[in-house]
Structures are given as C-alpha cells and as structure tokens.
Amino acid sequence: MKDHPTGYRNARWSSAGILPDAAMDKPAAIYVYSAMTGGFKGSIASHAWIVMKPEGAASYERYDKVGWGSPIRRNAYAPDAYWYSNMPRKVLEMHGEEAERLIPKIQQAIADYPYAKAGGYRIYPGPNSNTFIAHVLRSVPELGVVLPPDAVGRDYLPNGEFVHIAEDWKDVSISLGGLFGLSAGLRSGFEINFLGLVAGIDVQNPGIKIPGLGYFGVNSFEPAPERAPGSA
C-alpha cells in the first residue's frame, strides 16, 4: 500500500538517526530492532537485529544474520540503519547495570548459534535472520521480549527441537520445524503459529496479534522518532 524500492541497490541502508552517539552515551546499552523487509515478502515479513554497547564504549556493535556469504554479520550496517528503506522499529531498549551484566550472555548466545556458517540460512521457514535473534532472546530470557509476530522464522527451534522451555520457566514453545506451533507464557502471551504466520494475544503488553498484519495494542512497535543532528 506504499511505494517500495525496486531493488536492493535502490533501497536506503543508511542510519535512521534514532540512536544517540555511542561515545556521548556512557552507560551500557542493548537494543533489538525490527524492520519490514523488501520485495513481496515485505508485505508480511520483517528482519530483526541486535545492537550492544558496553559501558564507556565509543561505538555500537550490531549483529544480523543474512542469506549470503558468512551468515552472521557484525557491523555490516549502521546500528540503526533503514532496512530496504523501512524505518527500524524498537523491540527492546535496555541501559545501565542490567545491560552490562547481560552483554556477555548475549555474546555467548551469538557464539553458540548452531547455524552460523555459510549455508546455515534458509529464508523459509528458517533458520533465517529472525531465527537467529529469537535464539538470542531465548538464550537470555532476562531480556524479557519476543520478536513481533511478523518476524517469520522466529518460531523455528534450532537443532530440531520440538519443545523449548525458557530457563526461567516463563515461556514454553512447541514447534514443528517452524511451520506449525504454539507458544505460551509471560513474554509470548498465547500464540498459534501456522505456516510462519502468528495469531494470538499479548499479556505483558495487552494487545492482539493478527496474521500478516502484526501486533495491535499498547506497544505497537512503532518506529522511533528521528533525532535532530547532533542531539543526544
């Protein structure tokens, strides 16, 4: 229903200007972003990535999984870059001591991801970019969030798992190769996954999840406003 770039080369991949300057923002920080992707799949599917900065660091570190070359990319794009010209939507923002404590756990989860080598990507039903970030969120439940319902591939459980129970017992997921499944718990609410599309209700941020359309409720994963040049 809106104009889209005609291809990868015509899309905007520059910073959206929504993150503060890392050197000026001293506390540790963790962000998870999601943005609608390109092409026909962009009408119902998004791409997610994670950004980190230890206390006092002069720059951010961004991690994505992509479908070409070495799948796990570090700083391949600006930490808050547009994705296929689409504005990033903030899924998580965490600062201070808790962020500093969790960064090593996130780094370990990234290192442990089982599909990190060339060939370890399948656009549908996974493992794809959202499978990677969902793995990190499951491995570090203290982050307290799940990806938006349009993050196709997030319900693909690595290593052929059929059931995943969160370390803190606040979420449980059942999945048949990312094609069919159920999730329930404090973070997921109640979800039904059918062919990668999600329907359900959110308890933590009251709202509903509609297949192909996403989440509607208290926290609608709206794009963050752009910052004025030079602002903190």
mmCIF file with all atom_site columns, C-alpha atoms in Angstrom, residues 27-29 94-101:
data_model
loop_
_atom_site.group_PDB
_atom_site.id
_atom_site.type_symbol
_atom_site.label_atom_id
_atom_site.label_alt_id
_atom_site.label_comp_id
_atom_site.label_asym_id
_atom_site.label_entity_id
_atom_site.label_seq_id
_atom_site.pdbx_PDB_ins_code
_atom_site.Cartn_x
_atom_site.Cartn_y
_atom_site.Cartn_z
_atom_site.occupancy
_atom_site.B_iso_or_equiv
_atom_site.pdbx_formal_charge
_atom_site.auth_seq_id
_atom_site.auth_comp_id
_atom_site.auth_asym_id
_atom_site.auth_atom_id
_atom_site.pdbx_PDB_model_num
ATOM 1  C CA . PRO A 1 27  ? 26.043 3.659  30.142 1.00 0.00 ? 27  PRO A CA 1
ATOM 2  C CA . ALA A 1 28  ? 25.951 0.165  28.659 1.00 0.00 ? 28  ALA A CA 1
ATOM 3  C CA . ALA A 1 29  ? 23.070 -0.350 26.224 1.00 0.00 ? 29  ALA A CA 1
ATOM 4  C CA . MET A 1 94  ? 17.931 -1.588 27.990 1.00 0.00 ? 94  MET A CA 1
ATOM 5  C CA . HIS A 1 95  ? 20.560 0.543  29.729 1.00 0.00 ? 95  HIS A CA 1
ATOM 6  C CA . GLY A 1 96  ? 22.861 0.567  32.723 1.00 0.00 ? 96  GLY A CA 1
ATOM 7  C CA . GLU A 1 97  ? 23.996 -2.204 35.044 1.00 0.00 ? 97  GLU A CA 1
ATOM 8  C CA . GLU A 1 98  ? 21.497 -4.773 33.803 1.00 0.00 ? 98  GLU A CA 1
ATOM 9  C CA . ALA A 1 99  ? 22.612 -4.239 30.204 1.00 0.00 ? 99  ALA A CA 1
ATOM 10 C CA . GLU A 1 100 ? 26.260 -4.519 31.234 1.00 0.00 ? 100 GLU A CA 1
ATOM 11 C CA . ARG A 1 101 ? 25.502 -7.794 33.021 1.00 0.00 ? 101 ARG A CA 1
#
